[in-house]
Amino acid sequence: MGHADTLLAMGGAFVAAAVLARLGNRIGLPTIPLFILAGILLGPNTPGFVLLHDPHDLEMLSALGLVLLLFYLGLEFHMDDLKSGGKKMALAGGVYLALNVGAGLAFGFAVGWGTSEALVLAGVLGISSSAIVTKTLVDLGRIGNPETKPILGIIVVEDVFLALYLAALQPVLAGADSMGSAMVQIGKAFGFLLVLALAARFGTKVIGKLFATKDNELLVISFLGAAVLVAGIAEEFGVADAIGAFMVGLILGNTTSGERIRELVHPLRDAFGAIFFFGFGLSIDPGDLPKVLVPVLIAVALTIVMNVVAGLGAAKIYGFGAQPAANVATTLLARGEFALILATMASVAGLDDRLSPFIAGYVLILAVVAPLAAGRSSWLARLLPQKEEPSPAPSPTPVS
């Protein structure tokens, strides 16, 4: 692909995403499904004009979009929240994973495509899309809501689980004949995450001094370089690149430059985040979906039910009422980038050829449904049990 073709594809992607987003704003639709729709319509898998014949040509820009989305998510997650609510966060995240991964594994065995396929489906159905969750919270203006901290906490627990799960699953799919190989991969991933966690806990003062500058240009170059570099190192250690970027955001968000970094990263996050979702749409072939439509719809229904139950569980743990419970359930509903990672792993491993179109259809439906459901979570809240308010104390009986 020449430079002119590359620029045309990139510019066309930005323009198409912007046009559809403007139309969506006029009729009250969230931007995420519209970005995905733009990718589907202008990709090689649908008739008509094709902006980009090879989705891999936007792969690096898409990866940068995911890195920036997760970097921003880390910036919004403060260490004080982790210290004060670590136990509740771990419990809520554990409940969410137990319900959704467990349901995904049961579904995987029920469809009868094979044991390795069932393990892949457990991850696909069990892990939320950090990118879509972040974008949804931003679009709906809920970053400051009380239930947002538990949502981010559950995402953190999911991401840590995913890092270990991918490390364990890789040798299984590759046919590793020893448990030692799997344990080495898990150990590397866990060790890397532990180093970043220690840096976030004890190293923010030193790191803050390294990033302290009054020049916005230098600050942008510094935090962008750190996020991308650590994301690449994370990949080398068997941890998803987005999780590395999240940890960098967590560290920098607690430095004296944290507030300025949040302001400076906004336009980068929005621009490249749009390209990430556009690139996701390019990878979807609508023609493959009919043959797996029934299991896709069953999986979507199962995920919705499990998320409602998990939302009620999180509300119980944090003492929330029906509306925050509905917000948790609908915001975490989306599945996305990590499901696509699992789809790629399954394809390389030569698993059942129905798996890739299933994952594409499942992710597409939930990527569209989740932001719409999150924006209308009050409908679900009306159906959930209402939190009982304490009865007022009886007034003292006047003495005659």
Short mmCIF file of C-alpha atoms in Angstrom, two decimals:
data_model
loop_
_atom_site.label_atom_id
_atom_site.label_comp_id
_atom_site.label_asym_id
_atom_site.label_seq_id
_atom_site.Cartn_x
_atom_site.Cartn_y
_atom_site.Cartn_z
CA MET A 1 0.00 0.00 0.00
CA GLY A 2 1.53 3.35 -1.06
CA HIS A 3 1.58 6.51 1.02
CA ALA A 4 -1.24 8.05 -0.99
CA ASP A 5 -3.45 4.98 -0.50
CA THR A 6 -2.62 4.90 3.19
CA LEU A 7 -3.51 8.56 3.65
CA LEU A 8 -6.74 8.12 1.67
CA ALA A 9 -7.74 5.15 3.81
CA MET A 10 -6.91 6.92 7.08
CA GLY A 11 -8.63 10.15 6.04
CA GLY A 12 -11.65 8.27 4.71
CA ALA A 13 -11.93 6.33 7.97
CA PHE A 14 -11.88 9.53 10.05
CA VAL A 15 -14.39 11.29 7.76
CA ALA A 16 -16.78 8.31 7.60
CA ALA A 17 -16.68 7.93 11.39
CA ALA A 18 -17.29 11.67 11.85
CA VAL A 19 -20.24 11.78 9.41
CA LEU A 20 -22.00 8.79 10.97
CA ALA A 21 -21.32 10.09 14.48
CA ARG A 22 -22.91 13.45 13.59
CA LEU A 23 -25.97 11.67 12.22
CA GLY A 24 -26.13 9.50 15.32
CA ASN A 25 -25.97 12.51 17.63
CA ARG A 26 -29.00 14.01 15.89
CA ILE A 27 -31.12 10.94 16.57
CA GLY A 28 -29.63 10.12 19.98
CA LEU A 29 -27.53 7.07 19.08
CA PRO A 30 -24.15 6.37 20.73
CA THR A 31 -21.05 6.65 18.56
CA ILE A 32 -19.53 3.20 19.10
CA PRO A 33 -21.94 1.11 16.99
CA LEU A 34 -21.87 3.82 14.30
CA PHE A 35 -18.07 3.66 14.05
CA ILE A 36 -18.34 -0.12 13.75
CA LEU A 37 -21.09 0.22 11.12
CA ALA A 38 -18.87 2.57 9.10
CA GLY A 39 -16.15 -0.08 9.07
CA ILE A 40 -18.56 -2.79 7.94
CA LEU A 41 -20.07 -0.68 5.14
CA LEU A 42 -16.72 0.53 3.79
CA GLY A 43 -14.84 -2.72 4.28
CA PRO A 44 -14.06 -5.56 1.84
CA ASN A 45 -16.86 -7.82 3.08
CA THR A 46 -19.85 -5.78 1.87
CA PRO A 47 -20.85 -4.77 -1.68
CA GLY A 48 -20.31 -1.24 -2.95
CA PHE A 49 -17.45 1.17 -2.42
CA VAL A 50 -14.49 -0.33 -0.54
CA LEU A 51 -12.31 2.15 1.32
CA LEU A 52 -9.87 -0.45 2.58
CA HIS A 53 -9.31 -3.92 1.11
CA ASP A 54 -7.00 -5.17 3.86
CA PRO A 55 -8.05 -4.38 7.46
CA HIS A 56 -4.45 -5.04 8.58
CA ASP A 57 -3.43 -1.74 6.96
CA LEU A 58 -5.06 0.05 9.89
CA GLU A 59 -3.82 -2.46 12.46
CA MET A 60 -1.24 -0.18 14.08
CA LEU A 61 -3.63 2.78 14.30
CA SER A 62 -6.29 0.50 15.79
CA ALA A 63 -3.80 -0.82 18.33
CA LEU A 64 -2.90 2.76 19.27
CA GLY A 65 -6.60 3.53 19.72
CA LEU A 66 -7.00 0.62 22.14
CA VAL A 67 -3.84 1.61 24.03
CA LEU A 68 -5.09 5.19 24.47
CA LEU A 69 -8.56 4.11 25.56
CA LEU A 70 -7.11 1.86 28.27
CA PHE A 71 -4.47 4.44 29.21
CA TYR A 72 -7.30 6.91 29.86
CA LEU A 73 -9.15 4.29 31.89
CA GLY A 74 -6.07 3.93 34.09
CA LEU A 75 -5.84 7.71 34.54
CA GLU A 76 -9.38 7.72 35.94
CA PHE A 77 -8.65 4.96 38.44
CA HIS A 78 -7.01 6.42 41.55
CA MET A 79 -4.80 4.46 43.93
CA ASP A 80 -6.85 5.80 46.85
CA ASP A 81 -9.89 4.00 45.41
CA LEU A 82 -7.87 0.80 45.18
CA LYS A 83 -6.61 1.11 48.76
CA SER A 84 -10.00 1.92 50.27
CA GLY A 85 -12.13 -0.45 48.21
CA GLY A 86 -9.76 -3.25 47.22
CA LYS A 87 -11.68 -6.02 48.98
CA LYS A 88 -15.04 -4.96 47.58
CA MET A 89 -13.50 -4.54 44.12
CA ALA A 90 -11.97 -8.05 44.22
CA LEU A 91 -15.25 -9.54 45.47
CA ALA A 92 -17.39 -7.79 42.85
CA GLY A 93 -14.93 -8.71 40.09
CA GLY A 94 -14.76 -12.30 41.29
CA VAL A 95 -18.55 -12.60 41.30
CA TYR A 96 -18.75 -11.11 37.81
CA LEU A 97 -16.12 -13.49 36.44
CA ALA A 98 -17.57 -16.54 38.18
CA LEU A 99 -21.01 -15.89 36.68
CA ASN A 100 -19.95 -14.92 33.17
CA VAL A 101 -16.92 -17.17 32.62
CA GLY A 102 -18.80 -20.06 34.22
CA ALA A 103 -21.79 -19.48 31.95
CA GLY A 104 -19.48 -19.18 28.94
CA LEU A 105 -17.76 -22.47 29.73
CA ALA A 106 -21.11 -24.24 30.19
CA PHE A 107 -22.35 -22.78 26.90
CA GLY A 108 -19.12 -23.86 25.18
CA PHE A 109 -19.58 -27.47 26.21
CA ALA A 110 -23.31 -27.33 25.39
CA VAL A 111 -22.74 -26.37 21.72
CA GLY A 112 -20.43 -29.38 21.39
CA TRP A 113 -17.65 -27.87 19.26
CA GLY A 114 -14.84 -29.31 21.39
CA THR A 115 -13.00 -28.79 24.69
CA SER A 116 -10.51 -26.23 23.36
CA GLU A 117 -13.38 -24.35 21.73
CA ALA A 118 -15.27 -24.35 25.04
CA LEU A 119 -12.25 -22.81 26.80
CA VAL A 120 -12.12 -20.07 24.15
CA LEU A 121 -15.86 -19.41 24.48
CA ALA A 122 -15.51 -19.12 28.27
CA GLY A 123 -13.19 -16.16 27.74
CA VAL A 124 -15.28 -14.66 24.94
CA LEU A 125 -18.50 -14.68 26.97
CA GLY A 126 -16.80 -13.87 30.27
CA ILE A 127 -14.72 -10.73 29.61
CA SER A 128 -16.16 -7.25 29.01
CA SER A 129 -14.73 -4.84 26.46
CA SER A 130 -12.63 -2.30 28.36
CA ALA A 131 -12.57 -0.03 25.31
CA ILE A 132 -16.34 0.06 24.85
CA VAL A 133 -16.97 0.35 28.60
CA THR A 134 -14.62 3.34 28.80
CA LYS A 135 -16.13 5.04 25.76
CA THR A 136 -19.67 4.43 27.03
CA LEU A 137 -18.90 5.98 30.42
CA VAL A 138 -17.39 9.02 28.72
CA ASP A 139 -20.22 9.42 26.20
CA LEU A 140 -22.90 9.17 28.88
CA GLY A 141 -21.08 11.51 31.29
CA ARG A 142 -20.95 8.91 34.05
CA ILE A 143 -17.25 9.05 34.93
CA GLY A 144 -18.12 10.77 38.22
CA ASN A 145 -21.04 8.48 39.16
CA PRO A 146 -20.68 6.43 42.38
CA GLU A 147 -21.15 3.13 40.52
CA THR A 148 -18.37 3.96 38.04
CA LYS A 149 -15.60 3.06 40.51
CA PRO A 150 -16.97 -0.48 40.95
CA ILE A 151 -17.33 -0.76 37.16
CA LEU A 152 -13.69 0.24 36.71
CA GLY A 153 -12.73 -2.10 39.53
CA ILE A 154 -14.44 -5.03 37.85
CA ILE A 155 -12.65 -4.13 34.60
CA VAL A 156 -9.32 -4.19 36.46
CA VAL A 157 -10.06 -7.63 37.94
CA GLU A 158 -11.14 -8.86 34.51
CA ASP A 159 -7.97 -7.57 32.89
CA VAL A 160 -5.72 -9.25 35.46
CA PHE A 161 -7.69 -12.48 35.05
CA LEU A 162 -7.44 -12.17 31.27
CA ALA A 163 -3.67 -11.78 31.36
CA LEU A 164 -3.34 -15.01 33.32
CA TYR A 165 -6.04 -16.76 31.28
CA LEU A 166 -4.38 -15.94 27.96
CA ALA A 167 -1.04 -17.09 29.31
CA ALA A 168 -2.58 -20.41 30.39
CA LEU A 169 -4.69 -20.86 27.25
CA GLN A 170 -1.91 -20.23 24.74
CA PRO A 171 0.03 -23.47 25.42
CA VAL A 172 -3.23 -25.44 25.57
CA LEU A 173 -4.27 -24.27 22.10
CA ALA A 174 -0.74 -24.73 20.81
CA GLY A 175 -0.76 -28.32 22.05
CA ALA A 176 1.89 -27.91 24.74
CA ASP A 177 2.66 -31.32 26.22
CA SER A 178 3.89 -30.10 29.60
CA MET A 179 2.32 -28.14 32.40
CA GLY A 180 5.68 -26.48 32.95
CA SER A 181 5.38 -24.45 29.76
CA ALA A 182 2.00 -23.09 30.81
CA MET A 183 3.26 -22.26 34.31
CA VAL A 184 6.26 -20.37 32.91
CA GLN A 185 3.97 -18.20 30.76
CA ILE A 186 1.66 -17.53 33.71
CA GLY A 187 4.63 -16.70 35.92
CA LYS A 188 6.02 -14.20 33.39
CA ALA A 189 2.66 -12.47 33.02
CA PHE A 190 2.02 -12.32 36.75
CA GLY A 191 5.55 -11.10 37.49
CA PHE A 192 5.25 -8.26 34.97
CA LEU A 193 1.90 -7.17 36.39
CA LEU A 194 3.36 -7.31 39.90
CA VAL A 195 6.24 -5.00 38.92
CA LEU A 196 3.80 -2.47 37.45
CA ALA A 197 1.54 -2.73 40.50
CA LEU A 198 4.50 -2.05 42.83
CA ALA A 199 5.47 0.95 40.68
CA ALA A 200 1.90 2.26 40.97
CA ARG A 201 1.91 1.74 44.73
CA PHE A 202 5.36 3.02 45.69
CA GLY A 203 6.92 4.76 42.70
CA THR A 204 4.56 7.61 41.82
CA LYS A 205 6.68 10.33 43.46
CA VAL A 206 9.83 9.37 41.57
CA ILE A 207 7.95 8.81 38.29
CA GLY A 208 6.09 12.09 38.79
CA LYS A 209 9.40 13.97 38.92
CA LEU A 210 10.46 12.36 35.63
CA PHE A 211 7.28 13.60 33.92
CA ALA A 212 7.16 17.03 35.59
CA THR A 213 7.34 19.72 32.90
CA LYS A 214 5.46 22.92 32.11
CA ASP A 215 5.74 22.28 28.36
CA ASN A 216 2.61 20.51 27.08
CA GLU A 217 4.41 19.26 23.98
CA LEU A 218 7.06 17.49 26.04
CA LEU A 219 4.41 16.08 28.38
CA VAL A 220 2.38 14.63 25.49
CA ILE A 221 5.45 13.03 23.94
CA SER A 222 6.48 11.65 27.34
CA PHE A 223 3.20 10.03 28.38
CA LEU A 224 2.44 8.77 24.88
CA GLY A 225 5.91 7.22 24.62
CA ALA A 226 5.56 5.59 28.05
CA ALA A 227 2.11 4.15 27.31
CA VAL A 228 3.10 2.70 23.93
CA LEU A 229 6.48 1.41 25.14
CA VAL A 230 5.08 -0.38 28.18
CA ALA A 231 2.23 -1.76 26.05
CA GLY A 232 4.82 -3.31 23.74
CA ILE A 233 6.84 -4.72 26.65
CA ALA A 234 3.62 -6.16 28.09
CA GLU A 235 3.05 -8.10 24.86
CA GLU A 236 6.55 -9.58 25.18
CA PHE A 237 5.67 -10.86 28.65
CA GLY A 238 2.39 -12.44 27.54
CA VAL A 239 0.18 -9.65 28.90
CA ALA A 240 -2.28 -7.86 26.61
CA ASP A 241 -0.82 -4.55 25.41
CA ALA A 242 -3.93 -2.68 26.58
CA ILE A 243 -3.36 -3.86 30.16
CA GLY A 244 0.18 -2.47 30.10
CA ALA A 245 -1.21 0.88 28.92
CA PHE A 246 -3.84 0.78 31.67
CA MET A 247 -1.15 0.32 34.31
CA VAL A 248 0.85 3.28 32.93
CA GLY A 249 -2.30 5.40 33.17
CA LEU A 250 -2.85 4.20 36.74
CA ILE A 251 0.70 5.27 37.66
CA LEU A 252 0.67 8.65 35.89
CA GLY A 253 -2.85 9.50 37.02
CA ASN A 254 -1.57 9.63 40.60
CA THR A 255 1.31 12.01 39.87
CA THR A 256 1.24 15.82 40.05
CA SER A 257 0.90 15.90 36.25
CA GLY A 258 -2.13 13.57 36.25
CA GLU A 259 -4.80 16.23 35.73
CA ARG A 260 -2.95 17.84 32.82
CA ILE A 261 -2.37 14.46 31.21
CA ARG A 262 -6.11 13.73 31.38
CA GLU A 263 -6.87 16.96 29.53
CA LEU A 264 -4.15 16.47 26.92
CA VAL A 265 -5.01 12.85 26.12
CA HIS A 266 -8.72 13.57 25.37
CA PRO A 267 -8.42 14.46 21.66
CA LEU A 268 -5.94 11.62 21.03
CA ARG A 269 -8.21 9.14 22.81
CA ASP A 270 -11.28 10.18 20.84
CA ALA A 271 -9.57 10.26 17.43
CA PHE A 272 -7.72 6.96 17.62
CA GLY A 273 -10.52 5.31 19.59
CA ALA A 274 -12.78 5.96 16.59
CA ILE A 275 -10.22 4.24 14.35
CA PHE A 276 -10.14 1.24 16.69
CA PHE A 277 -13.89 0.71 16.37
CA PHE A 278 -13.79 1.41 12.63
CA GLY A 279 -11.06 -1.21 12.24
CA PHE A 280 -13.15 -3.65 14.25
CA GLY A 281 -15.99 -3.19 11.75
CA LEU A 282 -13.62 -3.83 8.83
CA SER A 283 -12.85 -7.30 10.19
CA ILE A 284 -16.50 -8.42 10.27
CA ASP A 285 -17.93 -10.40 7.35
CA PRO A 286 -21.77 -10.28 7.58
CA GLY A 287 -21.99 -13.22 5.15
CA ASP A 288 -20.56 -15.61 7.76
CA LEU A 289 -23.16 -14.81 10.39
CA PRO A 290 -26.28 -16.75 9.26
CA LYS A 291 -24.75 -20.19 9.89
CA VAL A 292 -24.07 -19.37 13.55
CA LEU A 293 -27.04 -17.05 14.19
CA VAL A 294 -28.90 -19.36 16.60
CA PRO A 295 -25.97 -19.99 18.97
CA VAL A 296 -25.06 -16.29 18.77
CA LEU A 297 -28.54 -15.24 19.89
CA ILE A 298 -28.53 -17.81 22.70
CA ALA A 299 -25.12 -16.54 23.87
CA VAL A 300 -26.31 -12.91 23.76
CA ALA A 301 -29.39 -13.76 25.84
CA LEU A 302 -27.26 -15.71 28.33
CA THR A 303 -24.81 -12.81 28.67
CA ILE A 304 -27.61 -10.31 29.29
CA VAL A 305 -29.07 -12.50 32.06
CA MET A 306 -25.67 -13.07 33.70
CA ASN A 307 -24.88 -9.35 33.58
CA VAL A 308 -28.15 -8.45 35.28
CA VAL A 309 -27.41 -11.00 38.03
CA ALA A 310 -23.83 -9.69 38.33
CA GLY A 311 -25.13 -6.11 38.47
CA LEU A 312 -27.41 -7.04 41.35
CA GLY A 313 -24.49 -8.76 43.06
CA ALA A 314 -22.28 -5.68 42.73
CA ALA A 315 -25.11 -3.48 44.02
CA LYS A 316 -25.47 -5.74 47.03
CA ILE A 317 -21.73 -5.59 47.77
CA TYR A 318 -21.60 -1.79 47.50
CA GLY A 319 -25.02 -1.06 48.97
CA PHE A 320 -26.42 0.48 45.77
CA GLY A 321 -30.03 0.74 44.67
CA ALA A 322 -31.75 -0.37 41.47
CA GLN A 323 -30.48 2.39 39.14
CA PRO A 324 -26.76 1.94 39.90
CA ALA A 325 -27.27 -1.84 39.62
CA ALA A 326 -28.81 -1.35 36.18
CA ASN A 327 -25.94 0.95 35.18
CA VAL A 328 -23.38 -1.69 36.20
CA ALA A 329 -25.21 -4.47 34.36
CA THR A 330 -25.67 -2.58 31.08
CA THR A 331 -22.30 -0.81 30.99
CA LEU A 332 -20.34 -4.06 31.40
CA LEU A 333 -22.45 -5.87 28.81
CA ALA A 334 -20.23 -5.15 25.79
CA ARG A 335 -17.71 -7.65 24.48
CA GLY A 336 -14.99 -6.56 22.09
CA GLU A 337 -11.23 -6.41 21.66
CA PHE A 338 -10.28 -9.33 23.90
CA ALA A 339 -12.84 -11.59 22.26
CA LEU A 340 -11.17 -10.75 18.95
CA ILE A 341 -7.78 -11.70 20.43
CA LEU A 342 -9.25 -15.09 21.37
CA ALA A 343 -10.74 -15.43 17.88
CA THR A 344 -7.29 -14.89 16.37
CA MET A 345 -5.74 -17.45 18.72
CA ALA A 346 -8.45 -19.97 17.81
CA SER A 347 -7.92 -19.41 14.09
CA VAL A 348 -4.14 -19.88 14.37
CA ALA A 349 -4.68 -23.06 16.40
CA GLY A 350 -6.97 -24.49 13.69
CA LEU A 351 -10.05 -24.85 15.90
CA ASP A 352 -13.62 -25.29 14.64
CA ASP A 353 -14.22 -22.92 11.69
CA ARG A 354 -17.57 -21.86 13.16
CA LEU A 355 -15.78 -20.18 16.06
CA SER A 356 -14.57 -17.05 14.24
CA PRO A 357 -17.94 -16.06 12.69
CA PHE A 358 -19.64 -16.87 16.00
CA ILE A 359 -17.32 -14.52 17.89
CA ALA A 360 -17.71 -11.80 15.24
CA GLY A 361 -21.52 -11.98 15.36
CA TYR A 362 -21.66 -12.17 19.15
CA VAL A 363 -19.31 -9.23 19.62
CA LEU A 364 -21.05 -7.14 16.95
CA ILE A 365 -24.51 -7.56 18.48
CA LEU A 366 -23.32 -6.74 22.00
CA ALA A 367 -21.16 -3.85 20.78
CA VAL A 368 -24.34 -2.33 19.34
CA VAL A 369 -26.76 -3.36 22.10
CA ALA A 370 -24.58 -2.47 25.11
CA PRO A 371 -24.20 1.31 24.54
CA LEU A 372 -27.90 1.57 23.65
CA ALA A 373 -28.86 -0.40 26.78
CA ALA A 374 -26.53 1.65 28.97
CA GLY A 375 -28.17 4.87 27.77
CA ARG A 376 -31.58 3.46 28.66
CA SER A 377 -30.66 1.66 31.88
CA SER A 378 -33.59 3.33 33.67
CA TRP A 379 -35.88 0.89 31.83
CA LEU A 380 -34.07 -2.04 33.47
CA ALA A 381 -33.97 -0.27 36.84
CA ARG A 382 -37.77 -0.24 36.96
CA LEU A 383 -37.77 -4.05 36.79
CA LEU A 384 -35.13 -4.61 39.48
CA PRO A 385 -35.80 -4.91 43.21
CA GLN A 386 -35.80 -1.48 44.79
CA LYS A 387 -33.50 -0.80 47.74
CA GLU A 388 -35.49 -0.48 50.93
CA GLU A 389 -34.94 2.83 52.67
CA PRO A 390 -34.69 2.73 56.47
CA SER A 391 -37.96 3.62 58.16
CA PRO A 392 -37.93 6.94 60.01
CA ALA A 393 -37.78 6.66 63.77
CA PRO A 394 -41.19 7.14 65.42
CA SER A 395 -41.66 10.56 66.99
CA PRO A 396 -41.77 10.52 70.80
CA THR A 397 -45.21 10.41 72.36
CA PRO A 398 -45.98 13.74 74.03
CA VAL A 399 -46.27 13.52 77.80
CA SER A 400 -49.60 14.78 79.00
#
